[in-house]
JSON list of C-alpha atoms in Angstrom, two decimals:
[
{"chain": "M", "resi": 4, "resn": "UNK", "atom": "CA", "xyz": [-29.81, 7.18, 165.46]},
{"chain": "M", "resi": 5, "resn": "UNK", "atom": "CA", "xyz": [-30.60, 6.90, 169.12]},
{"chain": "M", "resi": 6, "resn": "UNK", "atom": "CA", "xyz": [-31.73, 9.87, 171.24]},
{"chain": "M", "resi": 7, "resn": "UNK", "atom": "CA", "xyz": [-30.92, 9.33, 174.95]},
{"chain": "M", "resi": 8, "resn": "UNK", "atom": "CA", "xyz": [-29.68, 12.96, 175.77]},
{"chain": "M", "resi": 9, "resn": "UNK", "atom": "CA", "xyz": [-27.77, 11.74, 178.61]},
{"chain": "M", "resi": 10, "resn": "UNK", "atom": "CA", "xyz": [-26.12, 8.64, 177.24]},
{"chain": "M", "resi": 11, "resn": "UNK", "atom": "CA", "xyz": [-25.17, 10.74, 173.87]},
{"chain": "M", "resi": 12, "resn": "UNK", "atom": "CA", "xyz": [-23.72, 13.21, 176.54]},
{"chain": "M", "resi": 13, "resn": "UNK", "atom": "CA", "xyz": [-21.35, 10.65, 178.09]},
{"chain": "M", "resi": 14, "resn": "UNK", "atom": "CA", "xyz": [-20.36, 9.31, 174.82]},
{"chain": "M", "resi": 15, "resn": "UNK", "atom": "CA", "xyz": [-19.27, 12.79, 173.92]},
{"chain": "M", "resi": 16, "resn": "UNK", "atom": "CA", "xyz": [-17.13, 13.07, 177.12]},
{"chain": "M", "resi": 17, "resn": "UNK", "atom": "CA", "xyz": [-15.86, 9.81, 176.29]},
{"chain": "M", "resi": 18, "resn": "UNK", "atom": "CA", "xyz": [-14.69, 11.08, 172.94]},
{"chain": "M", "resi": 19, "resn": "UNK", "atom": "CA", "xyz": [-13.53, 13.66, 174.54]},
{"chain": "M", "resi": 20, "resn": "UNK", "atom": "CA", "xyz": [-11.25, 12.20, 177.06]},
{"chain": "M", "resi": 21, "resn": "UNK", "atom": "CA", "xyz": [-9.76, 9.91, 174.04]},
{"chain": "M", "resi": 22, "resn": "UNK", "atom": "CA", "xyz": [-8.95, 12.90, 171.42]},
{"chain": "M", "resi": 23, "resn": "UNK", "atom": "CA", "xyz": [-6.91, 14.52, 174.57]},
{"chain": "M", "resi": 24, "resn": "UNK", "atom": "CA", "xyz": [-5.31, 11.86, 175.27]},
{"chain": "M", "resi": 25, "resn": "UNK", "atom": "CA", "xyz": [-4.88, 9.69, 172.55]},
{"chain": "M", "resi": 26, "resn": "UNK", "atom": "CA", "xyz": [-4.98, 12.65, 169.65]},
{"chain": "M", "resi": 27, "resn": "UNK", "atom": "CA", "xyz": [-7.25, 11.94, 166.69]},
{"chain": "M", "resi": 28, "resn": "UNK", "atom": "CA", "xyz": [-5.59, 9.28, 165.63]},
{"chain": "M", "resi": 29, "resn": "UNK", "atom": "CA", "xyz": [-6.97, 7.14, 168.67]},
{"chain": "M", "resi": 30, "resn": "UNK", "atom": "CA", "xyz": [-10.42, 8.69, 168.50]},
{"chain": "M", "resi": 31, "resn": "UNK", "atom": "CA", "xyz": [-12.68, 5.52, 167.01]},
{"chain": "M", "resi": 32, "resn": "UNK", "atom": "CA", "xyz": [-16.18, 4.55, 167.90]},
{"chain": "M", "resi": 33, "resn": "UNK", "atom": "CA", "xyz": [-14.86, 1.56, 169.13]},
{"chain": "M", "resi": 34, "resn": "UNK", "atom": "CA", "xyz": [-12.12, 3.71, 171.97]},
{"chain": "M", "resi": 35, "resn": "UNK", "atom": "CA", "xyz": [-15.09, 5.64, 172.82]},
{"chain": "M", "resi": 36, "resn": "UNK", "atom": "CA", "xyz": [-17.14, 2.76, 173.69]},
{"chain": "M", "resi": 37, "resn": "UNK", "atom": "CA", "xyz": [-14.40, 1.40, 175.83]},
{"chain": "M", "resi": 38, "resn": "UNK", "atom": "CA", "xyz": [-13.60, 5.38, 177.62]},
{"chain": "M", "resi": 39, "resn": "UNK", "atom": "CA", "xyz": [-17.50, 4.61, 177.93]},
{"chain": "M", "resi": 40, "resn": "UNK", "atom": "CA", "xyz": [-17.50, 1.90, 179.41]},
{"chain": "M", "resi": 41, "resn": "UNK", "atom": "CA", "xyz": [-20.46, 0.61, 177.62]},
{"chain": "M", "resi": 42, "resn": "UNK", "atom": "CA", "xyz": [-20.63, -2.26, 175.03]},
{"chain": "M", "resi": 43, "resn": "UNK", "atom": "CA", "xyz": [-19.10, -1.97, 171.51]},
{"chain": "M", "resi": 44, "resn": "UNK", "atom": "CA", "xyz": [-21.30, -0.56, 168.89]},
{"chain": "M", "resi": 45, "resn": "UNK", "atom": "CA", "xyz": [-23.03, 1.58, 171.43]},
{"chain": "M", "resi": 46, "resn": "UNK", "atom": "CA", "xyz": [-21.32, 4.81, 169.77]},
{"chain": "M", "resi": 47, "resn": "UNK", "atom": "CA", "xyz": [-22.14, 3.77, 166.20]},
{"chain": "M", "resi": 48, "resn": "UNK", "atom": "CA", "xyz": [-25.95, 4.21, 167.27]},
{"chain": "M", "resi": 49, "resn": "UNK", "atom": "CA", "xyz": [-25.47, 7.22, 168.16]},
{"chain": "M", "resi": 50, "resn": "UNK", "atom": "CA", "xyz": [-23.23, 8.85, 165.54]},
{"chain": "M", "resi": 51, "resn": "UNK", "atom": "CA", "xyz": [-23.22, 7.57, 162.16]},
{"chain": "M", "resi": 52, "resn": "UNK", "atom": "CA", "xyz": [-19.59, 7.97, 161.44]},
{"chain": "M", "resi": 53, "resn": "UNK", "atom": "CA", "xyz": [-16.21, 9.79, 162.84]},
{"chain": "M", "resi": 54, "resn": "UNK", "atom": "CA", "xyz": [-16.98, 12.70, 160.87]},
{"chain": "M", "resi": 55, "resn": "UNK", "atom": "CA", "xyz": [-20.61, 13.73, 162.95]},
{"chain": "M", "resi": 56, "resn": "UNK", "atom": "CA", "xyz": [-18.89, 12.50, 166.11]},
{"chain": "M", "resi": 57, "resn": "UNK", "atom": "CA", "xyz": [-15.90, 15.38, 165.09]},
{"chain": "M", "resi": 58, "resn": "UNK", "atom": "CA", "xyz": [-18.26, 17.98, 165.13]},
{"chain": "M", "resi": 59, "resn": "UNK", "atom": "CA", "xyz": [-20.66, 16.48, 167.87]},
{"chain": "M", "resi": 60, "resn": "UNK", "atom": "CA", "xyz": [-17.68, 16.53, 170.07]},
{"chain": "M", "resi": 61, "resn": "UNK", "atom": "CA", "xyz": [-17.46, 20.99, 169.06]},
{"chain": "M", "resi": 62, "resn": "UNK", "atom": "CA", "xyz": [-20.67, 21.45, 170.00]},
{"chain": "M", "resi": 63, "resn": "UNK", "atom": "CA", "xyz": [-20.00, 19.63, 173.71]},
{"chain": "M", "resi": 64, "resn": "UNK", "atom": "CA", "xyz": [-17.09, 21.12, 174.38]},
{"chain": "M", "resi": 65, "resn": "UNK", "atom": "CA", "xyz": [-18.85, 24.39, 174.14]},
{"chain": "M", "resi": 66, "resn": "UNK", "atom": "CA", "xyz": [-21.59, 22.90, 176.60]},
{"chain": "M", "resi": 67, "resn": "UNK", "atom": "CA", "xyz": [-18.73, 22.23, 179.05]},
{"chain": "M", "resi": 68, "resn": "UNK", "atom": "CA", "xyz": [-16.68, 25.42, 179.12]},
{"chain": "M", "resi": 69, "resn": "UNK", "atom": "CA", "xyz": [-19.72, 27.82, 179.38]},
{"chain": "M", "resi": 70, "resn": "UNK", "atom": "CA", "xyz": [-18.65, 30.10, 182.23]},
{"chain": "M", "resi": 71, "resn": "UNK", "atom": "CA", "xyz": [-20.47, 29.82, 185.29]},
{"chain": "M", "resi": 72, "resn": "UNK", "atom": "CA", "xyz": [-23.48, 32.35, 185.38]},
{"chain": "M", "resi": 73, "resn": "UNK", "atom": "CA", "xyz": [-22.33, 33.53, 188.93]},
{"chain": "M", "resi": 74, "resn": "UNK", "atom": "CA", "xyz": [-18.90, 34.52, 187.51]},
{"chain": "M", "resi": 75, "resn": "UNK", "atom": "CA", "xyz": [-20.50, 37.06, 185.43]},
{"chain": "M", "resi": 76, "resn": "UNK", "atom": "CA", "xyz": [-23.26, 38.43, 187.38]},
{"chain": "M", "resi": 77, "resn": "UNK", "atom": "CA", "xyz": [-22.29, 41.71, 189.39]},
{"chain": "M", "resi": 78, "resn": "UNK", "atom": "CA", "xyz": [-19.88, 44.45, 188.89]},
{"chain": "M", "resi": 79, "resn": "UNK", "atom": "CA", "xyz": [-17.59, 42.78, 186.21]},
{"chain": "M", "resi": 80, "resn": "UNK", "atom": "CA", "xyz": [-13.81, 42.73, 186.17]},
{"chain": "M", "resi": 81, "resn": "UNK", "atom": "CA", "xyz": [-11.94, 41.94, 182.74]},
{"chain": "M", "resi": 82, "resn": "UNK", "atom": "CA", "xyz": [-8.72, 40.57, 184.78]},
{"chain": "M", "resi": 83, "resn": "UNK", "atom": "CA", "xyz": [-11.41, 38.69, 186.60]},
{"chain": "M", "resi": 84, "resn": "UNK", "atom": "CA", "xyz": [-13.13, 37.03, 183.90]},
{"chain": "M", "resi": 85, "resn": "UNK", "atom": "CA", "xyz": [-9.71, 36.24, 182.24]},
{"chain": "M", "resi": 86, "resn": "UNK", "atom": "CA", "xyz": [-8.73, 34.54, 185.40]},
{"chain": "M", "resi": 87, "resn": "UNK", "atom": "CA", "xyz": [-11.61, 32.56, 185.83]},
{"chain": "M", "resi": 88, "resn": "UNK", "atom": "CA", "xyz": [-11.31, 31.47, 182.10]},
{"chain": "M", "resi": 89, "resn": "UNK", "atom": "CA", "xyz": [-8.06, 29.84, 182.73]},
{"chain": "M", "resi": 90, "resn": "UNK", "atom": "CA", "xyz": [-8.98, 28.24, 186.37]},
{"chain": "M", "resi": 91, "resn": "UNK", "atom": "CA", "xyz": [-11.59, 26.58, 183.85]},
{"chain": "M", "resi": 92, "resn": "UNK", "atom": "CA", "xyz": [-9.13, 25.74, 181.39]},
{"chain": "M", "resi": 93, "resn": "UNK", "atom": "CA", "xyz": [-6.98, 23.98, 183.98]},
{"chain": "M", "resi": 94, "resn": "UNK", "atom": "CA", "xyz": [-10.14, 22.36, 185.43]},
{"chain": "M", "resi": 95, "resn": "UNK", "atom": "CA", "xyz": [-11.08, 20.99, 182.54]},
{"chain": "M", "resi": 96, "resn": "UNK", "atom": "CA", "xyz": [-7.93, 20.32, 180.82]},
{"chain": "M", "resi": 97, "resn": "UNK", "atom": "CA", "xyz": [-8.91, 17.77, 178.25]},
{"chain": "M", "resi": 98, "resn": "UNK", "atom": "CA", "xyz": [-11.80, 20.23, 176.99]},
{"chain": "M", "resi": 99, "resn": "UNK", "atom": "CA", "xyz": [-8.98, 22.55, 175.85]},
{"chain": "M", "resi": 100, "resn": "UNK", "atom": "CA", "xyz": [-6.70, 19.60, 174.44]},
{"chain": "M", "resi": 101, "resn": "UNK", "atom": "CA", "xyz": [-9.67, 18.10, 172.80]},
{"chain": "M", "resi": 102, "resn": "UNK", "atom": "CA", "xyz": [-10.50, 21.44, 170.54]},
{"chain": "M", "resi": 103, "resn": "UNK", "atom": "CA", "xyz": [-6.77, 21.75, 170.31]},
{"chain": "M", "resi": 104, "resn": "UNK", "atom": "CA", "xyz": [-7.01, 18.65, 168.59]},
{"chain": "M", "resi": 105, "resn": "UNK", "atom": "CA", "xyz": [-9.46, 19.21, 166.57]},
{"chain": "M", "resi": 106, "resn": "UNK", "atom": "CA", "xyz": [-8.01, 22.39, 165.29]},
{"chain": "M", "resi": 107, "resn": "UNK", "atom": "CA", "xyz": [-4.96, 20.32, 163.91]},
{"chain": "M", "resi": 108, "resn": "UNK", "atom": "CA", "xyz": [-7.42, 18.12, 162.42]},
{"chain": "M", "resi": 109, "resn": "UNK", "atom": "CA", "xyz": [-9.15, 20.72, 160.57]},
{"chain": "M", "resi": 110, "resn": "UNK", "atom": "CA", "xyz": [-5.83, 21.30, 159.19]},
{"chain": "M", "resi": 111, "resn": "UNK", "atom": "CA", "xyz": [-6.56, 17.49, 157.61]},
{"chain": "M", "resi": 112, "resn": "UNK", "atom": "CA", "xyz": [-10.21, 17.62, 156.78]},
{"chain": "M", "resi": 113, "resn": "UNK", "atom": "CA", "xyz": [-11.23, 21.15, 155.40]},
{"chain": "M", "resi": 114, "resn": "UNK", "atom": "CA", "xyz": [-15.39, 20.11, 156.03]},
{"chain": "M", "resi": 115, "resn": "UNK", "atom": "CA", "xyz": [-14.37, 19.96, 159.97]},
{"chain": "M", "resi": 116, "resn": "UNK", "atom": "CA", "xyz": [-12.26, 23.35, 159.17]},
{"chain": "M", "resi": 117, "resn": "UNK", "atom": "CA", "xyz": [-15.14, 25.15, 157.52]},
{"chain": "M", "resi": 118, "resn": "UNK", "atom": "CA", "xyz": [-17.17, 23.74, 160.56]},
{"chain": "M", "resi": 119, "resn": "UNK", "atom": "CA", "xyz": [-14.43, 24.81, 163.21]},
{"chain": "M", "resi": 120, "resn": "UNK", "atom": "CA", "xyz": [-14.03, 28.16, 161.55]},
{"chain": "M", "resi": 121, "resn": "UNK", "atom": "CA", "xyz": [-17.44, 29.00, 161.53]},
{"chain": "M", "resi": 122, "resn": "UNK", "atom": "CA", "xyz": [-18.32, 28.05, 164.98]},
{"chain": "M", "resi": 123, "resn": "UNK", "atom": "CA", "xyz": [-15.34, 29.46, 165.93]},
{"chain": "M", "resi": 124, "resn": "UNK", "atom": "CA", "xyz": [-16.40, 32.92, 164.46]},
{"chain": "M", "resi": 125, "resn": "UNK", "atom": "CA", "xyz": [-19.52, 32.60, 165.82]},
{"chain": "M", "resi": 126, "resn": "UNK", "atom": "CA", "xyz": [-18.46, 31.90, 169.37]},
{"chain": "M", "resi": 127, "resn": "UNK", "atom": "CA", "xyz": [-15.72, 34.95, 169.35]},
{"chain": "M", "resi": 128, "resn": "UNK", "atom": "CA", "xyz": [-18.36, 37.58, 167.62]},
{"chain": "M", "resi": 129, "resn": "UNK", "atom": "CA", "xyz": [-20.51, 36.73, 170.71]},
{"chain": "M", "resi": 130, "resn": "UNK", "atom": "CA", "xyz": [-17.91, 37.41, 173.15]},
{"chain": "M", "resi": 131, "resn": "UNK", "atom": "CA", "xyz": [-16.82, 40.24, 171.60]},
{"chain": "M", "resi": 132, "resn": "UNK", "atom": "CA", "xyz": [-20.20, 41.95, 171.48]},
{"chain": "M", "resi": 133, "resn": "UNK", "atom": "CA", "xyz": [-20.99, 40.70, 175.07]},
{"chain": "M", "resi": 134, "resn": "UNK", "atom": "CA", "xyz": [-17.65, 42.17, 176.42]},
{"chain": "M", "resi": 135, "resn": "UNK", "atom": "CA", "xyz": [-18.60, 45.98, 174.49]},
{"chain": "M", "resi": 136, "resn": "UNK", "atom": "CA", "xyz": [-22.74, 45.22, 175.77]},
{"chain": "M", "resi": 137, "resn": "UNK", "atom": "CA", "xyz": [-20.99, 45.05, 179.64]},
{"chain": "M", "resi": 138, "resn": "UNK", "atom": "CA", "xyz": [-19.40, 48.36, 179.32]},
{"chain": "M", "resi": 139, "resn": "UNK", "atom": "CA", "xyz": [-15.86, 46.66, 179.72]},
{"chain": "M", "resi": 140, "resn": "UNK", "atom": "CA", "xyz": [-13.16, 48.42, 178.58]},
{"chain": "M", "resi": 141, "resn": "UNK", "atom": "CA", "xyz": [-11.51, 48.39, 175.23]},
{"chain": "M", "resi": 142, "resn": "UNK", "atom": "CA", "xyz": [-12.87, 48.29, 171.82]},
{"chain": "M", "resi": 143, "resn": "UNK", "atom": "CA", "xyz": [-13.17, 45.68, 169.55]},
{"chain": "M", "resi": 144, "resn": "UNK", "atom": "CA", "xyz": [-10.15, 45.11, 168.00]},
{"chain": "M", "resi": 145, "resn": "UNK", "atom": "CA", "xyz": [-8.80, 45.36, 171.73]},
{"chain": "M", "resi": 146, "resn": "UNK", "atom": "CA", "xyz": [-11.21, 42.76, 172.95]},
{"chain": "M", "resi": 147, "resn": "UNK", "atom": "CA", "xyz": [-9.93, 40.42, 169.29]},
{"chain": "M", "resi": 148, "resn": "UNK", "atom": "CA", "xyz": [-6.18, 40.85, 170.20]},
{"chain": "M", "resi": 149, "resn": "UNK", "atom": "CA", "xyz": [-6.77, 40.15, 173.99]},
{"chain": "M", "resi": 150, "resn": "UNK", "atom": "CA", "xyz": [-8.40, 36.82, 172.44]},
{"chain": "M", "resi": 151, "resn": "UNK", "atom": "CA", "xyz": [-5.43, 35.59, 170.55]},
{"chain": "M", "resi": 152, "resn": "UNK", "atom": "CA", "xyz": [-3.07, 36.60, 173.51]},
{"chain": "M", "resi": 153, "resn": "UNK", "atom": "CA", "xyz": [-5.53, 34.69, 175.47]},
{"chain": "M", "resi": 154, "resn": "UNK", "atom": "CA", "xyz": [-5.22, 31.38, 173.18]},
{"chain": "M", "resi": 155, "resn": "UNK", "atom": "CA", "xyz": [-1.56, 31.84, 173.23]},
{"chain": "M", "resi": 156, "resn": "UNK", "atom": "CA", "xyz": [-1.20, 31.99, 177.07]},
{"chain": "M", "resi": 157, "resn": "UNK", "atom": "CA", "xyz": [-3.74, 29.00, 176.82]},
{"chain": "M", "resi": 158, "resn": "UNK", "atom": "CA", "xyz": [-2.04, 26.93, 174.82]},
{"chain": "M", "resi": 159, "resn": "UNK", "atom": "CA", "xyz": [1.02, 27.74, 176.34]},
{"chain": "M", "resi": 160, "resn": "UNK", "atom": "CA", "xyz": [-0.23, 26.22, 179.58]},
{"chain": "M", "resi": 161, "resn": "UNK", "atom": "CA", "xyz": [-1.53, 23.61, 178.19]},
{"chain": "M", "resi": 162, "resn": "UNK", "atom": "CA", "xyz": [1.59, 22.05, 176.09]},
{"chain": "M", "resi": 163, "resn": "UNK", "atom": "CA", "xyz": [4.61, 23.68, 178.13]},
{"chain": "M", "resi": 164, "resn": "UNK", "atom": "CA", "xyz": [3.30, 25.41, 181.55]},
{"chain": "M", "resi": 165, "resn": "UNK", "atom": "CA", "xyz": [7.23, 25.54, 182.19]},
{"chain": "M", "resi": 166, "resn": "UNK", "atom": "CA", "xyz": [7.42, 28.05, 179.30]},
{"chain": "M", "resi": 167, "resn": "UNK", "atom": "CA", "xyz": [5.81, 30.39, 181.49]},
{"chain": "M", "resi": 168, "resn": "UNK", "atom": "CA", "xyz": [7.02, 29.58, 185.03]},
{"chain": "M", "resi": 169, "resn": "UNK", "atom": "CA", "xyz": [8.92, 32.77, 185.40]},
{"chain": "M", "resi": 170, "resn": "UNK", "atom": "CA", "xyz": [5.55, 34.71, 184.34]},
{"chain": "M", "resi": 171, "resn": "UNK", "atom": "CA", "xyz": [3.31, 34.83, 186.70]},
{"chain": "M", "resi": 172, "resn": "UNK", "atom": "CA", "xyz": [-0.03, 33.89, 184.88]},
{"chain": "M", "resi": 173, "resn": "UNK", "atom": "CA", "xyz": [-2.11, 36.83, 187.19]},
{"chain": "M", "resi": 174, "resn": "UNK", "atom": "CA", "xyz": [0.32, 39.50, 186.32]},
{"chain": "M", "resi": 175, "resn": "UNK", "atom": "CA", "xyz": [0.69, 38.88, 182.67]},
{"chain": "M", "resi": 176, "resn": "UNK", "atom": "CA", "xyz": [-3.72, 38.99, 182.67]},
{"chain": "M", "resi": 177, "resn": "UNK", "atom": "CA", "xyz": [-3.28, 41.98, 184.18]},
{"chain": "M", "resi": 178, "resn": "UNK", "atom": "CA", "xyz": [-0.52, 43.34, 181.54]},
{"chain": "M", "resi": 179, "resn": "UNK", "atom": "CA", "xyz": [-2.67, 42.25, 178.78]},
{"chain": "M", "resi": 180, "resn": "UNK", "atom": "CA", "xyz": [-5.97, 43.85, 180.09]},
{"chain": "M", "resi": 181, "resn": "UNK", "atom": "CA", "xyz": [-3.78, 46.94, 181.07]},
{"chain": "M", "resi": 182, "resn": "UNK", "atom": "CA", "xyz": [-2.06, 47.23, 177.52]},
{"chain": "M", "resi": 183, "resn": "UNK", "atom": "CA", "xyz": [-5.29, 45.80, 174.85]},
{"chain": "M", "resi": 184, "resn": "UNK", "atom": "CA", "xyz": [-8.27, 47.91, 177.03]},
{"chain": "M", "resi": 185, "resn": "UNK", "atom": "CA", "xyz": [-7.77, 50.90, 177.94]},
{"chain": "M", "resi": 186, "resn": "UNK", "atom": "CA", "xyz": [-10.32, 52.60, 179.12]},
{"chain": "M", "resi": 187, "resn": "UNK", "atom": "CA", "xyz": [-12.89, 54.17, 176.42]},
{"chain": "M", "resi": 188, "resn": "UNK", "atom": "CA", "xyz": [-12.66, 57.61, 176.06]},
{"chain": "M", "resi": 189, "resn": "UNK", "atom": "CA", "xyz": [-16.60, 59.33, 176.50]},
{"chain": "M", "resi": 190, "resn": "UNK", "atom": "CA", "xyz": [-16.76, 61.64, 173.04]}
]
Protein backbone atom coordinates (compact mmCIF):
# COMPACT_ATOMS: atom_id res chain seq x y z
CA UNK A 1 0.00 0.00 0.00
CA UNK A 2 1.32 3.43 -0.80
CA UNK A 3 2.23 5.98 1.88
CA UNK A 4 2.03 9.56 0.53
CA UNK A 5 0.35 11.23 3.66
CA UNK A 6 -0.94 13.95 1.61
CA UNK A 7 -2.24 12.14 -1.43
CA UNK A 8 -3.96 9.39 1.03
CA UNK A 9 -5.41 12.64 2.66
CA UNK A 10 -7.11 13.87 -0.53
CA UNK A 11 -8.31 10.51 -1.41
CA UNK A 12 -10.06 10.46 1.92
CA UNK A 13 -11.76 13.85 1.21
CA UNK A 14 -12.59 12.50 -2.02
CA UNK A 15 -14.39 9.62 -0.39
CA UNK A 16 -15.72 11.82 1.59
CA UNK A 17 -17.37 14.21 -0.70
CA UNK A 18 -18.87 10.95 -2.63
CA UNK A 19 -20.50 9.09 0.58
CA UNK A 20 -22.32 12.70 1.20
CA UNK A 21 -23.36 13.00 -1.80
CA UNK A 22 -23.81 9.96 -3.46
CA UNK A 23 -24.58 7.72 -0.06
CA UNK A 24 -22.65 4.47 0.21
CA UNK A 25 -24.00 3.06 -2.46
CA UNK A 26 -21.88 5.44 -4.83
CA UNK A 27 -18.79 5.24 -2.67
CA UNK A 28 -16.27 2.91 -5.04
CA UNK A 29 -12.57 3.22 -5.49
CA UNK A 30 -13.21 3.95 -8.85
CA UNK A 31 -15.85 7.43 -7.81
CA UNK A 32 -13.14 8.35 -5.55
CA UNK A 33 -10.56 8.40 -8.12
CA UNK A 34 -12.73 10.48 -10.33
CA UNK A 35 -13.91 13.12 -6.96
CA UNK A 36 -9.93 12.87 -7.04
CA UNK A 37 -9.29 13.75 -9.93
CA UNK A 38 -6.43 11.44 -10.30
CA UNK A 39 -6.16 8.32 -12.56
CA UNK A 40 -8.18 5.11 -11.92
CA UNK A 41 -6.62 2.62 -9.67
CA UNK A 42 -4.92 5.36 -7.76
CA UNK A 43 -7.33 4.57 -4.65
CA UNK A 44 -6.85 0.81 -4.84
CA UNK A 45 -3.05 1.55 -3.91
CA UNK A 46 -3.89 3.08 -1.26
CA UNK A 47 -6.69 1.09 0.38
CA UNK A 48 -6.96 -2.46 -0.23
CA UNK A 49 -10.67 -2.71 -0.38
CA UNK A 50 -14.07 -0.63 0.50
CA UNK A 51 -14.05 -2.04 3.81
CA UNK A 52 -10.39 -0.17 5.09
CA UNK A 53 -11.44 2.84 3.00
CA UNK A 54 -14.96 2.73 5.42
CA UNK A 55 -13.07 3.06 8.36
CA UNK A 56 -10.11 5.18 6.85
CA UNK A 57 -12.73 7.64 5.95
CA UNK A 58 -13.80 7.58 10.40
CA UNK A 59 -10.60 8.27 11.26
CA UNK A 60 -10.47 11.57 8.70
CA UNK A 61 -13.45 12.83 9.48
CA UNK A 62 -12.30 13.09 13.00
CA UNK A 63 -9.04 14.90 11.61
CA UNK A 64 -11.40 17.44 9.99
CA UNK A 65 -13.90 18.37 12.68
CA UNK A 66 -11.28 18.81 15.52
CA UNK A 67 -12.30 22.15 17.00
CA UNK A 68 -10.06 24.89 16.49
CA UNK A 69 -7.51 25.19 19.48
CA UNK A 70 -8.35 29.00 19.75
CA UNK A 71 -12.05 28.17 20.33
CA UNK A 72 -11.18 26.51 23.46
CA UNK A 73 -8.44 28.41 24.94
CA UNK A 74 -9.64 31.13 27.55
CA UNK A 75 -12.50 31.45 29.85
CA UNK A 76 -14.83 28.73 28.31
CA UNK A 77 -18.53 29.07 27.57
CA UNK A 78 -20.69 25.76 27.10
CA UNK A 79 -23.34 27.79 24.81
CA UNK A 80 -20.17 28.90 23.16
CA UNK A 81 -18.59 25.76 22.37
CA UNK A 82 -22.03 24.33 21.28
CA UNK A 83 -22.28 27.16 18.88
CA UNK A 84 -19.09 26.88 17.41
CA UNK A 85 -19.72 23.05 16.99
CA UNK A 86 -22.55 23.66 14.71
CA UNK A 87 -20.90 26.79 12.66
CA UNK A 88 -18.42 23.73 12.00
CA UNK A 89 -21.02 21.41 11.19
CA UNK A 90 -22.49 23.79 8.61
CA UNK A 91 -18.95 24.55 7.37
CA UNK A 92 -18.21 21.36 6.75
CA UNK A 93 -21.41 19.87 5.83
CA UNK A 94 -20.40 16.74 4.03
CA UNK A 95 -18.14 15.73 7.17
CA UNK A 96 -21.42 15.38 9.10
CA UNK A 97 -23.36 13.64 6.09
CA UNK A 98 -20.45 11.43 5.49
CA UNK A 99 -20.47 9.83 9.28
CA UNK A 100 -24.20 10.05 8.93
CA UNK A 101 -23.70 7.72 6.31
CA UNK A 102 -21.67 5.62 7.67
CA UNK A 103 -23.77 5.17 10.71
CA UNK A 104 -26.61 3.71 8.40
CA UNK A 105 -24.06 1.56 7.00
CA UNK A 106 -23.03 0.12 10.17
CA UNK A 107 -26.56 -0.78 10.37
CA UNK A 108 -25.45 -3.17 7.12
CA UNK A 109 -22.02 -4.32 8.07
CA UNK A 110 -21.77 -5.05 11.92
CA UNK A 111 -17.45 -5.07 11.56
CA UNK A 112 -17.89 -1.16 10.51
CA UNK A 113 -20.60 -1.03 13.54
CA UNK A 114 -18.30 -2.55 16.11
CA UNK A 115 -15.68 -0.09 14.56
CA UNK A 116 -18.17 2.98 14.61
CA UNK A 117 -19.32 2.10 18.07
CA UNK A 118 -16.13 1.90 19.52
CA UNK A 119 -14.64 4.97 18.12
CA UNK A 120 -17.65 6.50 18.76
CA UNK A 121 -17.37 5.66 22.57
CA UNK A 122 -14.09 6.60 22.58
CA UNK A 123 -14.53 10.03 21.06
CA UNK A 124 -17.70 10.90 23.51
CA UNK A 125 -15.77 9.49 26.85
CA UNK A 126 -13.12 12.10 25.85
CA UNK A 127 -15.43 14.89 25.58
CA UNK A 128 -17.17 14.07 28.40
CA UNK A 129 -14.15 13.95 30.70
CA UNK A 130 -12.70 17.11 28.98
CA UNK A 131 -16.01 19.07 29.53
CA UNK A 132 -15.96 17.88 33.74
CA UNK A 133 -11.60 18.54 33.53
CA UNK A 134 -12.77 22.45 32.33
CA UNK A 135 -14.90 22.98 35.30
CA UNK A 136 -18.03 23.39 32.93
CA UNK A 137 -21.11 22.91 34.34
CA UNK A 138 -23.17 19.81 34.63
CA UNK A 139 -22.29 16.33 35.41
CA UNK A 140 -21.88 13.56 33.36
CA UNK A 141 -24.95 12.24 32.54
CA UNK A 142 -25.81 16.05 31.85
CA UNK A 143 -22.87 16.47 29.56
CA UNK A 144 -24.25 12.56 27.74
CA UNK A 145 -27.85 13.91 27.29
CA UNK A 146 -26.65 17.40 26.03
CA UNK A 147 -24.74 15.05 23.40
CA UNK A 148 -27.70 13.25 22.01
CA UNK A 149 -29.76 16.58 22.01
CA UNK A 150 -26.79 17.84 20.26
CA UNK A 151 -26.87 14.97 17.43
CA UNK A 152 -30.51 15.49 17.19
CA UNK A 153 -30.37 19.29 16.56
CA UNK A 154 -27.45 18.18 14.19
CA UNK A 155 -29.05 15.98 12.24
CA UNK A 156 -31.96 17.94 12.18
CA UNK A 157 -30.05 20.66 10.35
CA UNK A 158 -28.55 18.63 8.32
CA UNK A 159 -31.63 16.59 6.63
CA UNK A 160 -34.57 19.22 7.27
CA UNK A 161 -33.11 22.77 8.55
CA UNK A 162 -36.88 23.82 7.83
CA UNK A 163 -37.87 21.53 10.75
CA UNK A 164 -36.37 23.98 12.91
CA UNK A 165 -36.94 27.39 11.25
CA UNK A 166 -39.25 28.59 13.92
CA UNK A 167 -36.42 27.62 16.61
CA UNK A 168 -33.92 29.71 16.70
CA UNK A 169 -30.76 27.41 16.74
CA UNK A 170 -28.88 30.05 19.53
CA UNK A 171 -31.80 29.99 21.83
CA UNK A 172 -32.56 26.35 21.83
CA UNK A 173 -28.27 25.92 22.75
CA UNK A 174 -28.98 28.05 25.28
CA UNK A 175 -32.25 26.04 26.57
CA UNK A 176 -30.34 22.91 26.42
CA UNK A 177 -27.19 24.18 28.33
CA UNK A 178 -29.70 25.99 30.74
CA UNK A 179 -31.91 22.76 31.35
CA UNK A 180 -28.89 19.54 31.06
CA UNK A 181 -26.01 21.80 33.24
CA UNK A 182 -26.86 23.34 35.86
CA UNK A 183 -24.47 24.58 37.76
CA UNK A 184 -22.58 22.01 40.24
CA UNK A 185 -23.41 22.38 43.59
CA UNK A 186 -19.78 22.77 45.90
CA UNK A 187 -20.46 19.85 48.79
Amino acid sequence: MRQNPERRAALLDAAIEVLAREGSRGLTLRAVDKEAGVPTGTASNYFANRSQLLGQILRRTRERLVPDQAALAGPLDTAALLRDLVDRMRRERSVHIAMLELRLEGTRRPELQQELAAFQGLELEANVTWHLDAGLPGDRTGVVLLYLAMLGLIVDDLTAPELLARYPVDGLIDAMVERLLPERSED
